[in-house]
Amino acid sequence: MILPDQMKVAYLQRLSEVSVKQESVPQVTGKDVLIKVMAVGICGSDVHYYAHGRIGQRKVQYPHVQGHECAGVVVAVGSQVNRFKIGDRVAIEPGVACQACEWCKKGRYNLCPDVQFLSTPPVKGAFVQYLKHTEDYLFPIPDNVSYENATLAEPLSVGIHAVRRGRLQPGTSVLISGMGPVGLMTIIAAKSFGAKEIIVTDMEPLRLEAAKRLGATRTINVKDEYMDATISELTAQSGVDMVVETSGNVSALQSSVELTKRGGSIVVVGFPAKEEVPLNVTLMLQKEIDLYSVYRYTNTYPLAIQLLESMGSQVASIITDKYSIDDIDEAMEQALTNRAESLKVMVYPN
Ligand SMILES: [Zn+2]
Ligand SMILES: [Zn+2]
């Protein structure tokens, strides 16, 4: 295969300013694979870094390259690569862990202090035409899963990790608050783990409609409906077995203590708008509620890809906007500003 020498790279030059530059296509050696990037989803974290330049203590070092929800096709392999060959279609797990530290050895490699996660500063991301990645974090995708759908393996992984952490049991009820892409993907995860009732909340009708299509059994628009009363009614006054909070909304997190059944669990996925959130710990103790936090995911990609395959074209309906890499500035603005009409914004570097 003949590869070009140069490729396009979308650089975040400063706050809210992206521009496309030419750069050399990377060379691959050892266990590295060169992937022609076919689709990259814009994540909430990309939007946050774009608009604010930081998440908590983590600051962007300009120029930066964003994007970590990506899939593509193998175009070159290093000499020690043995699981992939040229032409293979792959989903890319963005976080490459050291595989040697205490957390990696325990299987909790999402907590690896040395993890190199695409687009998390200072590591550069996937808004490039060709990306180098180790074969250990690549996963084959079946022919009937499109590249753009395969990028959803990343947010779906967060949903899978959330329901695993909270030990979701078949036949139980789950409340998922916030129907951004992670919340929507958590519906698919909860359904696959056997949840019977999947109640979801948001304020945007577009998002609630998407939730219905993906398997939510009841949607609540918190702008028009009093959530506590509805949930109490739906669960015969006992509350839900599990709350998965994906919105980052402070009052959604606080009210989850009320809405969870005795002995149930709360899984916190969304980063709250402010660092400290007061919770009713007394009530948590009296109900012996398990509180879990979720940071990214571990060992989720094969299941995520399998679930995306089983969802077929249904899942594609959450991809609302499509841009070429040349229009990346418009793509970022769309993801940042158009919450009512936009769900997942997709960028196609090639
Ligand atoms: Zn993401
Ligand atoms: Zn490690």
XYZ file of C-alpha atoms and ligand atoms in Angstrom:
352
model
C 0.000 0.000 0.000
C 1.328 3.419 -0.937
C 0.868 5.963 1.811
C 1.101 9.713 1.438
C 4.004 11.514 3.161
C 1.798 14.262 4.522
C -1.520 14.299 6.353
C -3.991 16.755 7.796
C -3.970 17.343 11.549
C -6.536 19.521 13.306
C -4.752 21.619 15.918
C -6.414 23.398 18.791
C -4.216 26.520 18.601
C -5.651 28.377 21.549
C -8.964 28.592 23.374
C -11.836 27.889 20.916
C -9.620 28.012 17.845
C -8.874 24.977 15.686
C -7.048 24.933 12.385
C -5.892 22.230 10.016
C -2.158 21.850 9.329
C -0.060 19.501 7.239
C 2.279 17.144 9.032
C 4.295 14.002 8.243
C 2.444 10.695 8.384
C 3.901 8.719 11.348
C 6.166 5.709 10.776
C 5.368 2.498 12.617
C 7.748 0.025 14.259
C 7.434 -2.774 16.843
C 3.878 -3.352 18.046
C 2.524 -0.144 16.543
C -0.180 -0.101 13.907
C -0.887 2.786 11.545
C -4.600 3.409 11.183
C -6.271 5.519 8.525
C -8.825 7.289 10.726
C -12.286 7.062 9.163
C -14.505 8.564 11.876
C -14.027 10.452 15.148
C -16.862 11.398 17.480
C -16.630 14.663 19.398
C -16.887 13.962 23.127
C -18.107 16.249 25.899
C -14.546 16.369 27.201
C -13.278 17.602 23.813
C -15.867 20.369 23.912
C -14.892 21.260 27.467
C -11.173 21.538 26.651
C -12.054 23.520 23.516
C -14.178 26.046 25.406
C -12.382 26.205 28.767
C -8.833 24.949 28.133
C -8.910 22.698 31.175
C -10.822 20.065 33.139
C -10.082 20.454 36.841
C -6.290 20.543 37.254
C -5.680 19.165 33.768
C -4.723 21.949 31.380
C -4.354 21.953 27.608
C -0.822 22.509 26.327
C -1.188 24.326 22.991
C -1.094 23.410 20.230
C -3.203 20.371 21.093
C -4.945 17.658 19.069
C -8.342 16.523 20.304
C -10.472 13.436 19.600
C -10.450 9.974 21.185
C -13.642 8.232 19.985
C -12.306 6.772 16.782
C -12.266 3.920 14.294
C -10.456 3.254 11.059
C -8.641 0.832 8.830
C -5.155 -0.617 9.252
C -2.748 0.681 6.587
C 0.662 -0.351 7.983
C 1.954 -2.565 10.797
C 5.214 -2.704 12.772
C 7.369 -5.844 12.588
C 6.092 -7.252 15.917
C 2.382 -6.827 15.197
C 0.714 -10.221 14.966
C -3.013 -9.661 15.542
C -3.696 -7.222 12.709
C -2.954 -6.903 9.029
C -3.409 -4.227 6.399
C -7.089 -3.774 5.543
C -8.459 -4.766 8.964
C -11.215 -2.487 10.266
C -10.648 -1.524 13.895
C -12.049 0.390 16.829
C -9.383 2.183 18.843
C -9.413 2.042 22.635
C -7.848 5.418 23.400
C -6.144 4.741 26.754
C -2.834 2.873 26.561
C -1.823 1.781 30.068
C 1.669 0.795 31.286
C 0.623 -2.797 32.091
C 3.203 -2.928 34.912
C 1.924 -0.811 37.801
C -0.170 -1.910 40.789
C -3.451 -0.846 39.127
C -2.677 -2.369 35.748
C -1.787 -5.656 37.446
C -5.107 -5.606 39.313
C -6.934 -5.108 36.014
C -7.932 -1.563 36.912
C -5.854 -0.088 34.144
C -8.140 2.943 33.831
C -6.434 4.105 37.041
C -2.885 3.643 35.702
C -0.941 6.810 36.626
C 1.056 6.515 33.398
C -1.860 5.905 31.032
C -1.473 7.643 27.672
C -5.016 8.544 26.707
C -5.600 10.038 23.253
C -6.510 13.745 23.477
C -6.031 14.005 27.254
C -3.299 16.652 27.612
C -0.407 16.376 26.961
C -1.184 13.320 24.764
C -2.371 14.271 21.293
C -5.598 12.860 19.869
C -7.313 11.438 16.826
C -8.267 14.463 14.693
C -5.633 13.321 12.217
C -5.762 11.375 8.964
C -3.355 8.693 10.171
C -2.929 7.581 13.762
C -0.272 5.368 15.348
C -1.540 3.081 18.123
C -0.291 -0.118 19.760
C -2.070 -3.302 18.661
C -2.902 -4.176 22.289
C -5.626 -1.509 22.305
C -7.165 -2.176 18.911
C -10.287 -4.260 18.384
C -11.610 -5.721 15.145
C -15.023 -4.523 14.053
C -17.399 -6.666 12.002
C -18.209 -5.641 8.419
C -21.780 -4.730 9.320
C -20.711 -2.143 11.912
C -19.888 1.185 10.244
C -16.822 3.160 11.295
C -18.999 5.918 12.739
C -21.048 3.460 14.776
C -17.832 1.783 15.940
C -16.655 5.088 17.475
C -19.612 4.764 19.865
C -17.766 1.850 21.504
C -16.006 4.560 23.527
C -19.022 6.211 25.210
C -20.725 2.788 25.380
C -17.688 1.520 27.291
C -18.377 4.108 29.984
C -21.969 2.848 30.220
C -20.848 -0.779 30.456
C -18.298 0.066 33.136
C -20.985 1.982 35.058
C -23.475 -0.891 35.180
C -20.710 -3.364 35.994
C -19.422 -1.179 38.849
C -22.947 -0.852 40.247
C -23.511 -4.630 39.864
C -26.704 -4.267 37.898
C -28.858 -7.372 38.341
C -31.329 -8.785 35.803
C -34.928 -7.768 36.404
C -34.104 -4.567 38.275
C -34.936 -0.912 37.736
C -32.435 1.754 36.703
C -32.749 5.507 36.536
C -30.285 7.125 34.146
C -30.119 10.892 34.537
C -28.834 12.899 31.585
C -29.322 11.773 27.992
C -26.104 12.977 26.417
C -24.276 10.325 24.408
C -22.942 8.585 27.535
C -26.398 8.466 29.112
C -27.864 7.132 25.871
C -25.187 4.461 25.614
C -25.826 3.505 29.252
C -29.363 2.535 28.199
C -27.877 -0.050 25.823
C -25.568 -1.329 28.555
C -28.355 -1.531 31.162
C -30.630 -3.366 28.745
C -27.933 -5.893 27.905
C -27.363 -6.573 31.614
C -31.058 -7.355 31.980
C -32.538 -4.214 33.522
C -36.327 -4.417 33.425
C -37.220 -0.778 33.957
C -34.978 1.847 32.372
C -36.217 5.289 33.371
C -34.368 8.242 31.907
C -34.375 11.996 32.415
C -33.329 15.029 30.398
C -34.699 18.427 29.372
C -34.338 18.079 25.598
C -37.124 16.275 23.686
C -34.643 15.182 20.965
C -32.576 13.346 23.539
C -35.574 11.713 25.199
C -36.824 10.495 21.822
C -33.428 8.954 21.085
C -33.576 7.296 24.523
C -36.909 5.674 23.679
C -35.514 4.265 20.449
C -32.540 2.787 22.290
C -34.680 1.005 24.875
C -35.703 3.384 27.671
C -38.983 2.120 29.152
C -39.999 5.540 30.510
C -38.727 9.019 29.713
C -39.156 12.000 32.006
C -38.697 15.559 30.817
C -37.653 17.217 34.075
C -38.761 20.583 32.704
C -42.401 19.489 32.526
C -42.731 16.627 34.944
C -42.055 16.304 38.658
C -39.488 13.519 38.657
C -39.709 12.417 42.304
C -43.458 11.824 42.140
C -43.198 9.907 38.864
C -40.437 7.637 40.096
C -42.201 7.010 43.350
C -45.279 6.016 41.385
C -43.359 3.823 38.918
C -41.598 1.905 41.700
C -44.487 1.461 44.128
C -42.951 4.094 46.455
C -39.744 2.084 46.961
C -37.322 3.837 44.585
C -35.094 2.437 41.848
C -32.488 -0.276 42.352
C -29.816 1.832 40.693
C -29.256 5.417 39.658
C -26.631 6.166 37.039
C -25.962 9.915 37.069
C -24.408 11.024 33.768
C -25.489 14.670 33.523
C -23.110 16.264 35.996
C -26.075 18.227 37.282
C -25.591 18.861 40.995
C -29.224 18.572 42.001
C -29.646 15.391 39.920
C -26.852 13.814 41.949
C -28.286 15.083 45.226
C -31.787 13.835 44.522
C -30.494 10.380 43.555
C -30.187 9.574 47.277
C -33.931 10.070 47.656
C -34.744 8.149 44.495
C -32.684 5.035 45.256
C -34.280 2.050 46.927
C -33.029 0.763 50.287
C -29.930 -1.338 49.576
C -29.647 0.101 46.077
C -26.722 1.780 44.403
C -25.751 5.129 42.916
C -23.189 5.235 40.160
C -21.681 8.653 39.444
C -20.435 9.080 35.888
C -20.914 12.773 35.043
C -18.389 15.247 36.368
C -20.334 17.766 38.467
C -20.175 21.425 37.519
C -18.504 22.182 40.854
C -16.016 19.980 42.670
C -17.842 19.619 45.972
C -21.447 18.438 46.143
C -23.259 18.091 49.492
C -25.089 14.750 49.748
C -27.572 13.502 52.320
C -25.213 10.987 53.920
C -27.602 10.287 56.790
C -30.219 9.043 54.374
C -27.576 7.089 52.461
C -26.553 5.329 55.655
C -30.115 4.577 56.680
C -30.790 3.055 53.276
C -27.313 1.447 53.084
C -26.820 2.794 49.584
C -23.657 1.839 47.697
C -22.006 4.812 46.034
C -19.735 4.118 43.071
C -17.652 6.427 40.963
C -16.730 5.694 37.382
C -13.602 6.850 35.615
C -13.439 5.726 32.001
C -13.545 1.892 31.753
C -11.597 -1.357 31.562
C -11.997 -4.419 29.329
C -15.181 -3.215 27.668
C -14.409 -2.922 23.962
C -15.249 -6.458 22.773
C -18.636 -6.329 24.519
C -19.273 -2.779 23.327
C -18.623 -3.765 19.716
C -20.856 -6.813 20.069
C -23.687 -4.674 21.469
C -23.294 -2.100 18.707
C -23.544 -4.893 16.165
C -26.717 -6.195 17.790
C -28.260 -2.711 17.778
C -27.779 -2.430 14.021
C -28.711 0.837 12.357
C -30.838 1.949 15.351
C -27.763 3.291 17.076
C -26.763 5.439 14.089
C -29.692 7.762 14.826
C -27.728 9.413 17.627
C -25.182 10.680 15.080
C -26.826 13.964 14.161
C -24.044 15.989 12.539
C -21.288 15.096 10.094
C -18.239 17.187 9.162
C -15.020 16.772 7.237
C -11.781 17.543 9.070
C -11.514 20.799 7.071
C -14.652 22.059 8.808
C -13.580 21.008 12.273
C -14.117 24.520 13.674
C -17.788 24.340 12.677
C -18.011 20.825 14.102
C -16.697 22.000 17.486
C -19.056 24.978 17.536
C -21.992 22.729 16.707
C -21.065 20.343 19.530
C -20.608 23.274 21.908
C -23.705 25.311 21.187
C -26.502 23.275 19.682
C -27.677 21.118 22.559
C -31.298 21.092 21.447
C -30.734 19.753 17.945
C -27.442 17.952 18.142
C -26.504 14.650 19.795
C -23.257 13.173 18.518
C -21.140 15.235 16.160
C -18.937 13.119 13.893
C -15.787 14.168 12.063
C -14.453 12.287 9.038
C -10.715 12.873 8.617
C -10.520 10.986 5.310
Zn -15.362 10.248 25.185
Zn -0.123 1.032 34.795
